[in-house]
């Protein structure tokens, strides 16, 4: 068995996490959360999105969040659905944008009100324009292991969307199990198929944890050479257009697993737990992270918990 020596974590909590929480946090609190996540050593953070505020009110004022967020030792990315969103992202000084397509027609329609083909045509313009401004673009594919509306998803569809996103200039594709239905062998086989059209270093995995499979899925994908993993602090969130979907796998749980396997992440678990406690206090909710729960149970104040690796 071989695992990558180092895994790059893409922290999506301030976007994917907060977009589906009942309480909307102010730009100031969102920036403070990003600050704490960066201080924990996370160098890639999704800071928000420039989408319709009527569709996702939690992400309104992402420009203010970016203005207050840290500028050093961290790359801040934002979700952009069209040229208008890109213009806002450029004006706000985002380091990176992410476009988001789907492997399911119905999800594409519900999420961004257009077909997959239309979305890819739109994104090609967005990515080209971003590149003209020196901004790199990531490409997401939702519903890679199942769709809340269509059920099974054809992996050929995932592969063709991945190829299209890379061809238009995305530096990486993130495979999203939006509703968290995948299991490890499926996840691994999907990565192996996508690896026929994309170098492994350009494939990231993005697991929601609805059925408790996310860590196992990540492990299965690491074994075939994936080294970029998306996760959300405290396991926050979900997708407003995928009813019933749980949050992403918790960053604390991913970091704990990787540390215990001697895989380098550059992240301090102590500081991550502090950031998660901050987010949960602000959201008035408990963490979904099992590691945060375990440390809280060992000591009233997880921040003062006894030594940990
Ligand atoms: P539309 O209705 O087709 O487009 O929406 P439109 O041009 O007719 O605009 C509709 C309204 O949105 C108008 O406002 C526009 O001005 C406004 P109104 O006149 O009705 O007041 N608008 C915008 N406002 C701000 N920024 C913009 C923008 N564009 C239009 N950039 C649209 C199309 C894509 C805009 C809309 O459907 C939308 O915003 N959807 C939200 C999508 C979203 O954020 N989904 C969640 C993120 S995806 C996800 O979570 C999955 C992921 O995590 C991976 C995984 O887990 O699988 C990435
Ligand atoms: Mg997601």
Coordinates of C-alpha atoms in Angstrom, one line a residue, residues 9 66 73 97 183 185 201 290:
X9 CA -6.2 20.2 1.9
X66 CA -12.4 39.1 1.0
X73 CA 0.5 32.5 3.1
X97 CA -12.0 31.2 -8.9
X183 CA -18.6 4.1 -1.1
X185 CA -14.6 1.1 -4.2
X201 CA -2.2 15.6 -9.6
X290 CA -15.9 13.3 15.3

